[in-house]
Short mmCIF file of C-alpha atoms in Angstrom, two decimals:
data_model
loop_
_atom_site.label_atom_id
_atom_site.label_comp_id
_atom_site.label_asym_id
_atom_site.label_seq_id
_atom_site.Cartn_x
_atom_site.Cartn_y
_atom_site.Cartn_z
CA UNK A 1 -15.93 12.22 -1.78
CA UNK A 2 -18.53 14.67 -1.52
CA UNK A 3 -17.44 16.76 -3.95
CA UNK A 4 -16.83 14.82 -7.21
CA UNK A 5 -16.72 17.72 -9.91
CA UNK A 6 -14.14 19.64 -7.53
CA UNK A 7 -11.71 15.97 -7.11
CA UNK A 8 -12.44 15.43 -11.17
CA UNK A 9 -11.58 19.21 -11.95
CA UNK A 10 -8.21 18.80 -9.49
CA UNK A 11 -7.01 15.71 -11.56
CA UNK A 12 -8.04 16.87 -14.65
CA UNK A 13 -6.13 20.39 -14.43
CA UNK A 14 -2.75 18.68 -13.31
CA UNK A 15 -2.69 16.15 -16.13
CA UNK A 16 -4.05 19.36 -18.70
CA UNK A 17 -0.50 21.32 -17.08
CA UNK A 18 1.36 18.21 -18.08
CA UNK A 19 0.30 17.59 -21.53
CA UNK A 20 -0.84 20.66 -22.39
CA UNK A 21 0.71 23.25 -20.44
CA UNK A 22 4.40 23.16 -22.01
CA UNK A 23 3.97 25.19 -25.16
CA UNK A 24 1.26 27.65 -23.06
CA UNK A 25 3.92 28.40 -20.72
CA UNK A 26 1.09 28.19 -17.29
CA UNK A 27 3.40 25.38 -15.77
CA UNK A 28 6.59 24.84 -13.90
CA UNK A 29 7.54 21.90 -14.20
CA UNK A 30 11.07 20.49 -12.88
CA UNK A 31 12.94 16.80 -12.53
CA UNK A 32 15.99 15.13 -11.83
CA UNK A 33 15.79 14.31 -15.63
CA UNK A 34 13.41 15.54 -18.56
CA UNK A 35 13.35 14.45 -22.13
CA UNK A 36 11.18 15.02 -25.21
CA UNK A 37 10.91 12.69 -28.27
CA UNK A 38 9.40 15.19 -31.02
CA UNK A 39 9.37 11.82 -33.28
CA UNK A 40 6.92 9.70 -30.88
CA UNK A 41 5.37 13.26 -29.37
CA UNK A 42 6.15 12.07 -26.22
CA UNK A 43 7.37 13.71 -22.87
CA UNK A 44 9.03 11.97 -20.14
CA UNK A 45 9.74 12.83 -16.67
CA UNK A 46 11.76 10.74 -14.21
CA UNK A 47 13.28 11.88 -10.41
CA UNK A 48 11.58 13.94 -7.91
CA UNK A 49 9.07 15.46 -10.39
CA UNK A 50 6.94 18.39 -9.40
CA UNK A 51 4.58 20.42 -10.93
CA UNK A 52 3.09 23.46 -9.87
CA UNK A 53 0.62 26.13 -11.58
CA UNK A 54 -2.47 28.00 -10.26
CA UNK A 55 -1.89 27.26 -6.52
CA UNK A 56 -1.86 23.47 -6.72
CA UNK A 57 1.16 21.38 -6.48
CA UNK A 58 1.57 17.41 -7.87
CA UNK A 59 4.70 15.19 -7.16
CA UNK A 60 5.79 12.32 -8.31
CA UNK A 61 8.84 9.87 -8.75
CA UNK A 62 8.34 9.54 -12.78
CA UNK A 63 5.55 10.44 -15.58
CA UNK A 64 5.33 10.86 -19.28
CA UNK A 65 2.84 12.20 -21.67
CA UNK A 66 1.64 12.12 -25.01
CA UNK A 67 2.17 15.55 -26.77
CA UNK A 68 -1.06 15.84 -28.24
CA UNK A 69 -2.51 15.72 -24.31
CA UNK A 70 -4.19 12.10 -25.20
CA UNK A 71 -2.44 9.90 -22.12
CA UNK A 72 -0.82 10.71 -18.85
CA UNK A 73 0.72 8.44 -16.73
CA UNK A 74 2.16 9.10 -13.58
CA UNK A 75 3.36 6.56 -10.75
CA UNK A 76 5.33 6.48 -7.72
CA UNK A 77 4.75 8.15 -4.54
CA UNK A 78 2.16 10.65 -6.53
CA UNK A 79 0.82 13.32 -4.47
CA UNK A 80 -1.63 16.39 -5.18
CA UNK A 81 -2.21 19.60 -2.91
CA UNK A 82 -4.46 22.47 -3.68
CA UNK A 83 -4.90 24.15 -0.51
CA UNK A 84 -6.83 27.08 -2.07
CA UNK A 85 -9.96 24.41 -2.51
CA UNK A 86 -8.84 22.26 0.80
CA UNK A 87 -8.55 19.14 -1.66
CA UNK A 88 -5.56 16.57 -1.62
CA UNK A 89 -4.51 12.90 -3.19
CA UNK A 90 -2.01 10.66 -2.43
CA UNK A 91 -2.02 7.39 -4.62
CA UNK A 92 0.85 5.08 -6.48
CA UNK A 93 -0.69 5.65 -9.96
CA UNK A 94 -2.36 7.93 -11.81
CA UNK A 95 -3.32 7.76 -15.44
CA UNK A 96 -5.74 10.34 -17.63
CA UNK A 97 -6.66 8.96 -20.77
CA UNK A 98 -8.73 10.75 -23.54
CA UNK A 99 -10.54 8.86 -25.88
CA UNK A 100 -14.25 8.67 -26.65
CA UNK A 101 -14.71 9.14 -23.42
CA UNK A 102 -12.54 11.05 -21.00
CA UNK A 103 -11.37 9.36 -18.15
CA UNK A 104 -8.76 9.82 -14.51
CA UNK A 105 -7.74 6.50 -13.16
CA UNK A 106 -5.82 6.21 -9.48
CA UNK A 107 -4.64 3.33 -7.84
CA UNK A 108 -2.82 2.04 -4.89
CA UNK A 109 -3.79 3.29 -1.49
CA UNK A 110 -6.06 6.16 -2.56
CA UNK A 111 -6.33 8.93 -0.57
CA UNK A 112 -8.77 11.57 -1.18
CA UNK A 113 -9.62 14.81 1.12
CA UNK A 114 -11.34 17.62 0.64
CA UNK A 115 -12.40 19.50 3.20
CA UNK A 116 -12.97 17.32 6.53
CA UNK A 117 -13.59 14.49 3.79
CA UNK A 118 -11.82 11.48 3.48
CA UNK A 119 -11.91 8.56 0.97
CA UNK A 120 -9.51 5.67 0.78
CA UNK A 121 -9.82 3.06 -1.52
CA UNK A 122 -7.92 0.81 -3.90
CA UNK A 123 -8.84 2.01 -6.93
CA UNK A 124 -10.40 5.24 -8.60
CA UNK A 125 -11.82 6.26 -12.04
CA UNK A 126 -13.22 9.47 -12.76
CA UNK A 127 -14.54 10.40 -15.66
CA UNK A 128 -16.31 14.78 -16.66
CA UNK A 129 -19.88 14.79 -18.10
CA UNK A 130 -23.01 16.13 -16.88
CA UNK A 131 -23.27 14.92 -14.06
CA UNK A 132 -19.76 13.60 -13.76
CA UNK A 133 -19.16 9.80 -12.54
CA UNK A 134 -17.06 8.96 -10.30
CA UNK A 135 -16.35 5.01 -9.03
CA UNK A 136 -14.15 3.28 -6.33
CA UNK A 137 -13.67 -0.39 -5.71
CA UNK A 138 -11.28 -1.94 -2.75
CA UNK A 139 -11.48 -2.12 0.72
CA UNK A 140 -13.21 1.49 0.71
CA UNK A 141 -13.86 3.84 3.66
CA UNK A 142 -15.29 6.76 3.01
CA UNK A 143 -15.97 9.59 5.98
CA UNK A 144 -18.15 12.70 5.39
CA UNK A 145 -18.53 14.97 8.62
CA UNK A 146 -20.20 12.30 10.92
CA UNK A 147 -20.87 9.88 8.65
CA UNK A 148 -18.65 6.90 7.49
CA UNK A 149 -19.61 4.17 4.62
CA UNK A 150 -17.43 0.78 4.46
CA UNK A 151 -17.84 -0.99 1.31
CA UNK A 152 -16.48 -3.20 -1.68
CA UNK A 153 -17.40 -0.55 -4.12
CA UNK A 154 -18.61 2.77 -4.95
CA UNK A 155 -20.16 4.50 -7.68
CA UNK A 156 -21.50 8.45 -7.92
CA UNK A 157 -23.04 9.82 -10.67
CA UNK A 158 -24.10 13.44 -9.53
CA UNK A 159 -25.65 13.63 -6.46
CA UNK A 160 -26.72 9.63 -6.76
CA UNK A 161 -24.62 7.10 -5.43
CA UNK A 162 -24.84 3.25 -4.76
CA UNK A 163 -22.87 0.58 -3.32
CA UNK A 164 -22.46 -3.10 -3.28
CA UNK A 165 -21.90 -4.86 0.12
CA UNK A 166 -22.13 -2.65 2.41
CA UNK A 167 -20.40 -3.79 5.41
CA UNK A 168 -20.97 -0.74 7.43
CA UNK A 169 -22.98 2.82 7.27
CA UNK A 170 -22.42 4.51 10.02
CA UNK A 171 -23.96 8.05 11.85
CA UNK A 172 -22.37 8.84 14.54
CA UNK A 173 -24.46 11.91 15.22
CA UNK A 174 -27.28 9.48 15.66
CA UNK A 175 -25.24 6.14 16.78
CA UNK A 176 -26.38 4.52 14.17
CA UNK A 177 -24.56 1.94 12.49
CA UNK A 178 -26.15 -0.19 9.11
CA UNK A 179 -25.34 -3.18 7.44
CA UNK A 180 -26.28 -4.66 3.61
CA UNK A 181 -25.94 -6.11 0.51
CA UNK A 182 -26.55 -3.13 -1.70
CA UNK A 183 -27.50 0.64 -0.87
CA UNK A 184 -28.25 3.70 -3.35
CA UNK A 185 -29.35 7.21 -2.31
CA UNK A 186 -28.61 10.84 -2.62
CA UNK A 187 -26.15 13.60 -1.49
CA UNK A 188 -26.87 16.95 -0.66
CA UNK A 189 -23.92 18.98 -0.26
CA UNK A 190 -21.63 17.96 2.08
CA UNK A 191 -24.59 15.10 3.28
CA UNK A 192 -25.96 11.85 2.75
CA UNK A 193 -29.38 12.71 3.20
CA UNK A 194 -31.29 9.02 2.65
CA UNK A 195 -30.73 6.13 1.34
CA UNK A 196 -32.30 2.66 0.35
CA UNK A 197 -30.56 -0.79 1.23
CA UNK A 198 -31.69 -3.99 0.75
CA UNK A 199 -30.28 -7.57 1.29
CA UNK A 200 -29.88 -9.06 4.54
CA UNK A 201 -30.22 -5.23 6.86
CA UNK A 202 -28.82 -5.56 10.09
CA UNK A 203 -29.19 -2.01 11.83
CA UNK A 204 -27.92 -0.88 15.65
CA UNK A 205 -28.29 1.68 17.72
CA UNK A 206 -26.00 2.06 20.27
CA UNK A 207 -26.38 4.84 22.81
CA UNK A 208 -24.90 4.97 26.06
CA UNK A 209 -28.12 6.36 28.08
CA UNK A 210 -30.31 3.13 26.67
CA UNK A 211 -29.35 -0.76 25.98
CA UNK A 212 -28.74 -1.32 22.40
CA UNK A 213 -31.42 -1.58 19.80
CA UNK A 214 -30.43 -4.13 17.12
CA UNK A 215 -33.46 -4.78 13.67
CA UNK A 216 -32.66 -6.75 11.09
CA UNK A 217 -35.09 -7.06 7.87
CA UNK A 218 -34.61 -7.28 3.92
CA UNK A 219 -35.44 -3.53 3.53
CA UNK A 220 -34.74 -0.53 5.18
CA UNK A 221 -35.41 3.14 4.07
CA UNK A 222 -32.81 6.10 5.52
CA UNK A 223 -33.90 9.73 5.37
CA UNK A 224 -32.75 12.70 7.38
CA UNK A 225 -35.64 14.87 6.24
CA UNK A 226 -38.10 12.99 7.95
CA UNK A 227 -36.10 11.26 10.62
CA UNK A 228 -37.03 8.28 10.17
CA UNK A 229 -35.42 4.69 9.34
CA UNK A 230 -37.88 1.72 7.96
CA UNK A 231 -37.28 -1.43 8.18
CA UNK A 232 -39.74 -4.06 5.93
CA UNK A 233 -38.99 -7.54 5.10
CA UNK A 234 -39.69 -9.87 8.45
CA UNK A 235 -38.49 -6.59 10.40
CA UNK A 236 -37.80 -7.60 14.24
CA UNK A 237 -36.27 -5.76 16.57
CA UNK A 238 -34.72 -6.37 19.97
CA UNK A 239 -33.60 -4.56 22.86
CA UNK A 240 -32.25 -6.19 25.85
CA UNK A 241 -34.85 -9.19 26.42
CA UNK A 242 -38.00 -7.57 24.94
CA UNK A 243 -38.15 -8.39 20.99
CA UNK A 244 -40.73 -7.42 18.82
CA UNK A 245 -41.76 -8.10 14.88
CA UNK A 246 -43.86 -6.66 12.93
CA UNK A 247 -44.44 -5.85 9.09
CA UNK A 248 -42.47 -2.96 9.02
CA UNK A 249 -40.44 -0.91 11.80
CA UNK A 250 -40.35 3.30 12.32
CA UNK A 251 -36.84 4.34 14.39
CA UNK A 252 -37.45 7.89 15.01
CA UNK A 253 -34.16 9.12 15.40
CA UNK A 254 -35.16 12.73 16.82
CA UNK A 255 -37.57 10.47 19.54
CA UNK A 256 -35.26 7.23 19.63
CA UNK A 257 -38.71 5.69 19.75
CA UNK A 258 -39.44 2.74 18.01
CA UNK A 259 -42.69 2.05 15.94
CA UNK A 260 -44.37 -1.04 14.51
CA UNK A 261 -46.36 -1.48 11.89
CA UNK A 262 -48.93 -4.31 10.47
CA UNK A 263 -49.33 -7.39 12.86
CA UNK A 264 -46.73 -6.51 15.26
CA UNK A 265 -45.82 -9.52 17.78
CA UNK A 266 -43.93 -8.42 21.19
CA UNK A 267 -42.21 -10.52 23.47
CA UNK A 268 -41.02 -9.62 26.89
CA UNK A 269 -39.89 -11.78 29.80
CA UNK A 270 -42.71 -12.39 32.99
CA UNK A 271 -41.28 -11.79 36.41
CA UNK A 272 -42.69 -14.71 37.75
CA UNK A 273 -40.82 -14.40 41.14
CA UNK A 274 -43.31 -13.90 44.11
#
């Protein structure tokens, strides 16, 4: 996930080895059974297909391709290694379609890794430009490192990404978990360095040494540069039996201290017991 122009170079090259690589001779590729209709331009591939060129291998139970490189479609049981750049797919269907646009799509029970990274979704579509674009969409998990996202959908377009209900962001470094209609922010690397969700923001931390701290606003503001977390909108926080609300609320994440700004309100029990 974090590395989109690698994943969209990996899919790209296998589907250039099919449709292009015949006639250049930089493939091997073998099958149960292999035909070509010179007529239609067309290759077809069916039984235990595999191809293999550059240090990267791609399986699959049957393909076929146009000869002038302008569709691919592969399905059943496709897999991809290339263990030289630590990047791998699993998937039912993959198709690479060149038109005004070009274009990788891959569906049923994604899996993408690269590197400690993992995304699974229901559906992909890549597509090369600068930056290149990459989308998901389906029951999506994504992990990176320490950090997992759970959403409907996903969309990066270089190193700026956004989803749409967010069901859960979650840092386990800081053991921090958020919550949202929508979020968009930036990558750097292999990191989600900040974000900015809005809708409904439900955010906990949950740390074994404290009692939880839950806030909930309309608004909150994520960035590991300044360690901080903001939360605007009717923020309120709670922790245990002492609530407070405020305009807007600072987590410090270095400090696990909590800050509020503009008419903050605080409410703790009173021990009235003699």
């Amino acid at each position: 996930m974090r590395r989109v122009p690698a994943l969209l170079a990996l899919v790209l090259v296998w589907c250039g080895w099919i449709s292009c690589g015949w006639a250049a001779g930089q493939t091997h590729l073998t099958a149960d059974v292999l035909r070509y209709d010179a007529e239609r331009s067309m290759v077809a591939a069916s039984g235990d297909v595999r191809v293999s060129a550059q240090g990267g291998v791609l399986t699959a139970e049957r393909g076929w391709a146009k000869g002038d490189g302008g569709y691919v479609n592969l399905s059943g049981a496709v897999s991809a290694d290339w263990p030289n750049e630590e990047l791998s797919l699993l998937c039912q269907s993959l198709e690479y379609v060149k038109g005004t646009e070009m274009e990788v799509r891959v569906s049923g029970g994604v899996e993408l890794r690269h590197a400690g990274s993992l995304l699974i979704a229901d559906n992909v579509r890549l597509s090369p430009g600068t930056p290149p674009r990459y989308s998901a969409s389906g029951d999506i998990q994504a992990v990176m490192g320490e950090q997992l996202v759970e959403a409907d959908s996903f969309i990066r377009e270089g190193n700026q990404w956004r989803v749409d209900t967010l069901r859960r962001y979650v840092d386990r470094e800081e053991s921090l978990t958020v919550s949202a209609a929508a979020i968009e922010g930036e990558v750097d690397g292999t990191e989600i360095t900040d974000f900015v969700a809005s809708g409904g923001i439900r955010l906990r931390v949950d740390r074994p040494e404290t009692e939880p701290v839950e806030i909930t606003g309309e608004r909150c503001v994520y960035s590991i540069d300044r360690g901080t977390t903001v939360i605007t909108g009717g923020a309120h926080a709670e922790q245990g039996k002492r609530s407070i609300s405020a305009e807007s609320i600072v987590y410090h994440m270095d400090s696990r201290r909590i800050e509020a700004i503009g008419k903050p309100q605080l409410t703790f029990p009173l021990n009235t017991n003699p």
